[in-house]
PDB file of C-alpha atoms and ligand atoms in Angstrom:
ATOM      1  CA  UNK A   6      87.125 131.769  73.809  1.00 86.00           C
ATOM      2  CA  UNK A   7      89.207 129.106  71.561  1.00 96.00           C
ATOM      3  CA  UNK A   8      87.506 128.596  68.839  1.00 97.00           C
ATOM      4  CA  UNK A   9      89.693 125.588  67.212  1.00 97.00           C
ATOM      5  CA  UNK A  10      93.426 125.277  66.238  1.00 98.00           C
ATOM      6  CA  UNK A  11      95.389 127.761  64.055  1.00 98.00           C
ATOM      7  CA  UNK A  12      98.573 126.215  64.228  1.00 98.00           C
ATOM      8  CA  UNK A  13     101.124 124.109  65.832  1.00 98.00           C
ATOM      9  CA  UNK A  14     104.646 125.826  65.730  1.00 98.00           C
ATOM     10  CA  UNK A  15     108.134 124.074  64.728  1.00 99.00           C
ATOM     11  CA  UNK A  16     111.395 125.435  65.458  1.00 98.00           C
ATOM     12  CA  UNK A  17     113.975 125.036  63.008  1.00 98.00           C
ATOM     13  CA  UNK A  18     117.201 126.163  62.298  1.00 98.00           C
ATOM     14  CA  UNK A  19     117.088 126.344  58.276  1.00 98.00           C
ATOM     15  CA  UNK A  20     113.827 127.794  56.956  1.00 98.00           C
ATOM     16  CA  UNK A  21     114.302 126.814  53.328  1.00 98.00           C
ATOM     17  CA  UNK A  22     115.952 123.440  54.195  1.00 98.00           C
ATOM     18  CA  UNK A  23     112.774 122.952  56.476  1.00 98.00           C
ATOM     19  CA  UNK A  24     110.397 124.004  54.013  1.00 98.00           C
ATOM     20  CA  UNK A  25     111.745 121.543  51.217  1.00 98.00           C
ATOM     21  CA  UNK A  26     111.708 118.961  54.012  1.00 98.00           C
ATOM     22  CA  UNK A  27     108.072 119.625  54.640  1.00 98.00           C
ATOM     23  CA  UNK A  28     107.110 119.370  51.070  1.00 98.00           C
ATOM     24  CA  UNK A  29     108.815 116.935  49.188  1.00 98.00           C
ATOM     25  CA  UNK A  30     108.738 113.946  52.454  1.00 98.00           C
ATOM     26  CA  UNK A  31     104.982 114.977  54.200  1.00 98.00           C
ATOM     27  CA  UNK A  32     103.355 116.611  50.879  1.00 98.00           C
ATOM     28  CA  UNK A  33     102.562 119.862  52.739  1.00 98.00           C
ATOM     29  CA  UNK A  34     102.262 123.243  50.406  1.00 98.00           C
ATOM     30  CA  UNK A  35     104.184 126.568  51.811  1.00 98.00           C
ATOM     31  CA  UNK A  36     100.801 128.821  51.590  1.00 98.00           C
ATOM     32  CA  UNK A  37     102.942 132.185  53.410  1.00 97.00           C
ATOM     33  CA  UNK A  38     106.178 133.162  54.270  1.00 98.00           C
ATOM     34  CA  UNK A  39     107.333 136.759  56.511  1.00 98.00           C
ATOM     35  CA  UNK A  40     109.933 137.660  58.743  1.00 98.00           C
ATOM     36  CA  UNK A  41     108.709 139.205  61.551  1.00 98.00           C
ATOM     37  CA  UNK A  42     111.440 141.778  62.982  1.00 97.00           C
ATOM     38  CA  UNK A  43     109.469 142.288  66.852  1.00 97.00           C
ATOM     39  CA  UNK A  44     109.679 138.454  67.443  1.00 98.00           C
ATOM     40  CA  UNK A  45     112.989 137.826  65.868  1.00 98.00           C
ATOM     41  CA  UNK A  46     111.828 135.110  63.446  1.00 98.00           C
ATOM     42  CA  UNK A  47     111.552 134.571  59.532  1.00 98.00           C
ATOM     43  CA  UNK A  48     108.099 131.986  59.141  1.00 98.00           C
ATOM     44  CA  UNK A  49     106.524 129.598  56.818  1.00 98.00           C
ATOM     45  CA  UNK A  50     102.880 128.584  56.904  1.00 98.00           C
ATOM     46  CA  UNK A  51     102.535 124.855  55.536  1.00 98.00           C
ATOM     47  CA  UNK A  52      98.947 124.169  54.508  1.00 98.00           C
ATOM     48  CA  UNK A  53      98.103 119.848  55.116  1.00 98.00           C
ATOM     49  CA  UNK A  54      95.756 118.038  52.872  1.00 96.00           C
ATOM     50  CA  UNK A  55      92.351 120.106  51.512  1.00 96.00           C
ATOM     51  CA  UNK A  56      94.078 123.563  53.422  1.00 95.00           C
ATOM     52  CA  UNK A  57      90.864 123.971  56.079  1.00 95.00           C
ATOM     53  CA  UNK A  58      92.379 122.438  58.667  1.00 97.00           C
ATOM     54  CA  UNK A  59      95.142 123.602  61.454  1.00 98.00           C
ATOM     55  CA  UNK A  60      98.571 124.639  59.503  1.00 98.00           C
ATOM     56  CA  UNK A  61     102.282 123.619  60.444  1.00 98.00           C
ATOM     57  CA  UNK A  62     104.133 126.920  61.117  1.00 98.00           C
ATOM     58  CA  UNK A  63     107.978 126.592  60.606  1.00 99.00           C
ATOM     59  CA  UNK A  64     110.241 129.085  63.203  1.00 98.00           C
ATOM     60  CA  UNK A  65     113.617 129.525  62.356  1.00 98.00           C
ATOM     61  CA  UNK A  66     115.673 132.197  64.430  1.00 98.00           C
ATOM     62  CA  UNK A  67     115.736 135.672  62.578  1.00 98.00           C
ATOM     63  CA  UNK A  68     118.836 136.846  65.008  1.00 97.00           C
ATOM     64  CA  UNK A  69     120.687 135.025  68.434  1.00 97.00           C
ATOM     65  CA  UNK A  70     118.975 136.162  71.082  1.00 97.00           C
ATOM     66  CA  UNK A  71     115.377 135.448  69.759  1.00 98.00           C
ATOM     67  CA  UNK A  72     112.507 133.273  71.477  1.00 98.00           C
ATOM     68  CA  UNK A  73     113.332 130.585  69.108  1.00 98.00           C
ATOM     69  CA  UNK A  74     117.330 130.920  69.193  1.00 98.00           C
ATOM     70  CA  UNK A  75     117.028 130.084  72.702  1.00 98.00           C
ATOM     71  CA  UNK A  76     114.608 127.567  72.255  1.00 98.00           C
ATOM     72  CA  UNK A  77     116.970 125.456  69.875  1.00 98.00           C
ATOM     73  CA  UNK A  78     119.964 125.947  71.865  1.00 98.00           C
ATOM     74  CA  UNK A  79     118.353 124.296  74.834  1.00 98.00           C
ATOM     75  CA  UNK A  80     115.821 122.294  73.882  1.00 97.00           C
ATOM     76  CA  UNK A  81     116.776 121.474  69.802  1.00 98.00           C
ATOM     77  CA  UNK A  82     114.661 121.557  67.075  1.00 98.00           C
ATOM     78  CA  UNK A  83     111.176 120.199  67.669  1.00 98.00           C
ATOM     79  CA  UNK A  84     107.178 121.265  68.743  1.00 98.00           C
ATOM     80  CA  UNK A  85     107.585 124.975  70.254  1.00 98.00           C
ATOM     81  CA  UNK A  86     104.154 126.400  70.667  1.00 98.00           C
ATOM     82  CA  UNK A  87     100.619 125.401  69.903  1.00 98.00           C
ATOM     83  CA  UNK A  88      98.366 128.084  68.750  1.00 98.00           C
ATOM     84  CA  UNK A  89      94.514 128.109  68.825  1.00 98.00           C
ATOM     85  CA  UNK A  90      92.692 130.961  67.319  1.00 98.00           C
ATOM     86  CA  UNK A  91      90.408 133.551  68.998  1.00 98.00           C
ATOM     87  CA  UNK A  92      87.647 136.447  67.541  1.00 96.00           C
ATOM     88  CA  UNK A  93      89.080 139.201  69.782  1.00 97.00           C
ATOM     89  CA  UNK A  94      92.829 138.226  71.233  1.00 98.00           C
ATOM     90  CA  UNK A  95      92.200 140.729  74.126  1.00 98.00           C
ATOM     91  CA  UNK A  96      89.168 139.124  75.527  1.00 98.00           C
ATOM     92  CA  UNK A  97      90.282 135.968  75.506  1.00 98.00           C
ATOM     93  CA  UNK A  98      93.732 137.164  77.079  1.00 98.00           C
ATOM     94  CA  UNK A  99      91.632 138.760  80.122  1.00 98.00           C
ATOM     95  CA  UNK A 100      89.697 135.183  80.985  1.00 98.00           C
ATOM     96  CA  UNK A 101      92.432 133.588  81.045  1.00 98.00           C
ATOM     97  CA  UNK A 102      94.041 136.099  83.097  1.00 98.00           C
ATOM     98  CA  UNK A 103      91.091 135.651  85.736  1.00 98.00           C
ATOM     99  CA  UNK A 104      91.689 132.081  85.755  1.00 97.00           C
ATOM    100  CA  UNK A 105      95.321 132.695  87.437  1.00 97.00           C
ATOM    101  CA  UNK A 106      97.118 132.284  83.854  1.00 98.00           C
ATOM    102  CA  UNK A 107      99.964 134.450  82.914  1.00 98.00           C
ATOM    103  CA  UNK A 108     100.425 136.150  79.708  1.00 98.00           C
ATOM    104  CA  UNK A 109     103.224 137.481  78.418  1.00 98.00           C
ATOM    105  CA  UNK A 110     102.333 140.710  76.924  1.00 98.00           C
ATOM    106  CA  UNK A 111     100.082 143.426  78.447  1.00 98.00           C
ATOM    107  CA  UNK A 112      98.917 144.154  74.778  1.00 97.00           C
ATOM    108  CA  UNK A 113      98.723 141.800  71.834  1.00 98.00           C
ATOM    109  CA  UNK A 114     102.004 141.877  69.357  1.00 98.00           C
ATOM    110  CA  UNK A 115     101.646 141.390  65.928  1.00 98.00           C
ATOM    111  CA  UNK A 116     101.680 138.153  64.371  1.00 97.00           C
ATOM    112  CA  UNK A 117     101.549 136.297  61.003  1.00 96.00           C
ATOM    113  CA  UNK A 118      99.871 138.103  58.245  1.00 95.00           C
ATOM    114  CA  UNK A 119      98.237 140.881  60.395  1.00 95.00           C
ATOM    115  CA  UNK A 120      97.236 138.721  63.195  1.00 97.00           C
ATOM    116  CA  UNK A 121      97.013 140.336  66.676  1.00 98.00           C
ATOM    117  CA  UNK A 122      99.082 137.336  68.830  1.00 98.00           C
ATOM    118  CA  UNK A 123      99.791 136.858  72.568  1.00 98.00           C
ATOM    119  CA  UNK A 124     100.955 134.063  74.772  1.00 98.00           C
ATOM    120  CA  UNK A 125     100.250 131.872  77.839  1.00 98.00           C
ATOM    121  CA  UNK A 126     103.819 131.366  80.006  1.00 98.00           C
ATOM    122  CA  UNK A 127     104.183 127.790  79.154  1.00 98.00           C
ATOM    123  CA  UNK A 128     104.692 127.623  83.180  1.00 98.00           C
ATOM    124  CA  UNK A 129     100.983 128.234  83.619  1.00 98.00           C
ATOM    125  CA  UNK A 130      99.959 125.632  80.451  1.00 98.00           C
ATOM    126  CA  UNK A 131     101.343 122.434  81.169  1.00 98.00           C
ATOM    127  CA  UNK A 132     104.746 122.913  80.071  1.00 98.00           C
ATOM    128  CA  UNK A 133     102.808 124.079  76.710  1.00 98.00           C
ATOM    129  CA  UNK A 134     103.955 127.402  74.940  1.00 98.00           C
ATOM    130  CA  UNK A 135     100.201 128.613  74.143  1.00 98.00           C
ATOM    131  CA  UNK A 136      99.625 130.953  71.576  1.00 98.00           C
ATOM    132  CA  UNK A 137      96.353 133.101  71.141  1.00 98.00           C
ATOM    133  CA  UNK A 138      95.661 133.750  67.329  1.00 98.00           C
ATOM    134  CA  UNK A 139      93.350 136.917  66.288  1.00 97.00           C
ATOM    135  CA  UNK A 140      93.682 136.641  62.573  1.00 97.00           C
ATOM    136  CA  UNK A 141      93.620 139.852  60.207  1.00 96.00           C
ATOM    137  CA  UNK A 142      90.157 138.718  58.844  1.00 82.00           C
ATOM    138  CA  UNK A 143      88.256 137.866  62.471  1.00 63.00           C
ATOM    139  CA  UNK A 144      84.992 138.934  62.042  1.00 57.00           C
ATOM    140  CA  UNK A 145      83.184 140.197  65.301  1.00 55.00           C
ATOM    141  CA  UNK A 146      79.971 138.931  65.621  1.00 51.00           C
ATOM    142  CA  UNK A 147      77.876 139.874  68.979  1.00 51.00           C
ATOM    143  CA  UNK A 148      78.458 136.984  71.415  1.00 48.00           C
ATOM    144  CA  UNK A 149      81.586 136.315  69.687  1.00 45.00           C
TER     145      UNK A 149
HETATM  146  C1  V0V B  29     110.683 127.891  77.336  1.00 68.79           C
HETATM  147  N1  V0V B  29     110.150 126.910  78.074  1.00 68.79           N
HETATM  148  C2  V0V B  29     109.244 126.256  77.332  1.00 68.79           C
HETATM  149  C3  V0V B  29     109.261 126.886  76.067  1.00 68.79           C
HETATM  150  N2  V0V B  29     110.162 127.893  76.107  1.00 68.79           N
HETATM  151  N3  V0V B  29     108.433 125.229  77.613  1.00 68.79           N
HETATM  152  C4  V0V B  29     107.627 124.794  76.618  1.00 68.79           C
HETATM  153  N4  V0V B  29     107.596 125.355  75.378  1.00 68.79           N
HETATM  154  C5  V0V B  29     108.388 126.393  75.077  1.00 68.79           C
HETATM  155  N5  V0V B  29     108.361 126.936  73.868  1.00 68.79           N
HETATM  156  C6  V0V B  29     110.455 126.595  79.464  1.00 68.79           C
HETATM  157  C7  V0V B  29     111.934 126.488  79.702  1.00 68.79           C
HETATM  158  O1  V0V B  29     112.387 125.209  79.380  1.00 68.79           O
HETATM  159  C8  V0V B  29     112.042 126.794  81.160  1.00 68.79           C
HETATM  160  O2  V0V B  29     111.747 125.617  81.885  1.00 68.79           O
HETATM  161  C9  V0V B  29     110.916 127.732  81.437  1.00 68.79           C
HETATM  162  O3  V0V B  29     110.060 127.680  80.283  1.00 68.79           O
HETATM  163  C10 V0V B  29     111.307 129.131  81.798  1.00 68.79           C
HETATM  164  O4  V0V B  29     111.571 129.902  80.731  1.00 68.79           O
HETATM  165  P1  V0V B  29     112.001 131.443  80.976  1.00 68.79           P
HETATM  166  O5  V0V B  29     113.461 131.482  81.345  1.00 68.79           O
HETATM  167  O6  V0V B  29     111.012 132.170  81.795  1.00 68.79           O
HETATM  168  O7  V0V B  29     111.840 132.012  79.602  1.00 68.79           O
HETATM  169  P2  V0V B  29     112.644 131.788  78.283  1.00 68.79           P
HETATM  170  O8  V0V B  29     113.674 132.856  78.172  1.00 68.79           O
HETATM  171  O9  V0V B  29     113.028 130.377  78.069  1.00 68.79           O
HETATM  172  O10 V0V B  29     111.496 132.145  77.251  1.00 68.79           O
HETATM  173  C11 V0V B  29     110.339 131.381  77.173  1.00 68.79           C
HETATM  174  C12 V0V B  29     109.228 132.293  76.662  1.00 68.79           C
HETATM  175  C13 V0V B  29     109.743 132.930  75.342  1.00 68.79           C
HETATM  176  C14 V0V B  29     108.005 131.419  76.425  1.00 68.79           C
HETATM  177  C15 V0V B  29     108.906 133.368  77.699  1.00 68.79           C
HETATM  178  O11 V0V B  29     110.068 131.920  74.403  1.00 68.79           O
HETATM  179  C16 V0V B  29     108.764 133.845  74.718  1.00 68.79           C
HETATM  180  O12 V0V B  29     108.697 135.025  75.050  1.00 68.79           O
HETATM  181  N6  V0V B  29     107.959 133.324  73.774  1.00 68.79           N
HETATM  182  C17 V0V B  29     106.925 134.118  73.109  1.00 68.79           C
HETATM  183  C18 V0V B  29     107.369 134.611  71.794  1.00 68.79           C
HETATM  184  C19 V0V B  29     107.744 133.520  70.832  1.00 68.79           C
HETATM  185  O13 V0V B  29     107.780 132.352  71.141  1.00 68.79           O
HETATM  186  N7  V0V B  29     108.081 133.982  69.608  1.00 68.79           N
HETATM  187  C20 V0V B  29     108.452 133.119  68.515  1.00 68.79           C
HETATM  188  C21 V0V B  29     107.264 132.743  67.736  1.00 68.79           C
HETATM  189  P3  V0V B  29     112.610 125.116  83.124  1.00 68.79           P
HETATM  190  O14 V0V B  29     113.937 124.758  82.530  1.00 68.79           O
HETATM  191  O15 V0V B  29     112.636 126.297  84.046  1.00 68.79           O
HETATM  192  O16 V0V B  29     111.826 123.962  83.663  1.00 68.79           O
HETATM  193  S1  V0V B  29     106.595 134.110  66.861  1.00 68.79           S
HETATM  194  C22 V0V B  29     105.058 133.601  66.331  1.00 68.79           C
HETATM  195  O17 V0V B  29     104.574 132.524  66.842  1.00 68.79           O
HETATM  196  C23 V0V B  29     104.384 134.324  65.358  1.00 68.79           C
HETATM  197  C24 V0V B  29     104.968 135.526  64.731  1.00 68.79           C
HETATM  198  C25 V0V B  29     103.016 133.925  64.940  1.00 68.79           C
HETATM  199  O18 V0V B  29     102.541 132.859  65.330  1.00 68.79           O
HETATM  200  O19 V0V B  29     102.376 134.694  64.213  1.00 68.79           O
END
């Protein structure tokens, strides 16, 4: 069900400070920014080299008691979540259900630019915060 990587997610606490970090010391280009009220976070999609590849999304905490809030109070800064993306978010969400994996939502949320998001319990990854990535624009394609 993964079909490659979307993204690999950042917490920060300054989005703009983070941004111009981003750009003017690694060369990456902001390509999207939203705040996204559900999750608490304002966001900044940072495109690397030619654009086709993964992006660098930067978190920063919208309001205190947000996902990313808590993250950076106990953990600091740093990697947060890796995201991969999927052609139908619920499908994939039920096989890995089967395979003993929790997610955290019974029905996807809404993510960056009209995605449809949910998330394995980083208990049941590894210690990894996985995200599952249906973007706006997934074409369904039988045997998808
Ligand atoms: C917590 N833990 C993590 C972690 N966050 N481990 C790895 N990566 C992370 N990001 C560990 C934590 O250290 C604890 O370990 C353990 O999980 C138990 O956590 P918990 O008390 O059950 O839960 P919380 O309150 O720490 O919350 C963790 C979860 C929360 C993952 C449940 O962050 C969450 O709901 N995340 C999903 C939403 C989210 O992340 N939104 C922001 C991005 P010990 O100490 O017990 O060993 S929004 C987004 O990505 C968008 C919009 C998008 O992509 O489009």
């Amino acid at each position: 069900e993964l079909l490659r990587i979307d993204h690999v997610g950042i917490a920060v606490a300054d989005l703009d400070e983070a941004i111009r970090f981003y750009e003017v010391n690694l060369g990456l280009r902001c390509v999207h920014q939203e705040t996204n009220d559900e999750q608490g976070v304002r966001e900044a999609m940072l495109a690397v080299g030619d654009g086709t590849g993964p992006r660098i999304q930067l978190l920063a905490p919208a309001r205190p008691d947000s996902a990313i809030a808590k993250f950076i109070d106990r953990s600091g800064p740093g990697l947060q979540q890796l995201a991969y993306t999927v052609a139908d978010v619920e499908v994939a969400a039920d096989a890995l259900r089967a395979r003993g994996m929790r997610l955290l939502y019974d029905a996807p949320k809404r993510g960056t630019a009209g995605s449809r998001i949910n998330f394995v319990h980083p208990k049941d990854a590894g210690g990894v915060l996985v995200e599952l990535v249906e973007p706006a624009d997934a074409v369904h394609l039988p045997g998808d």
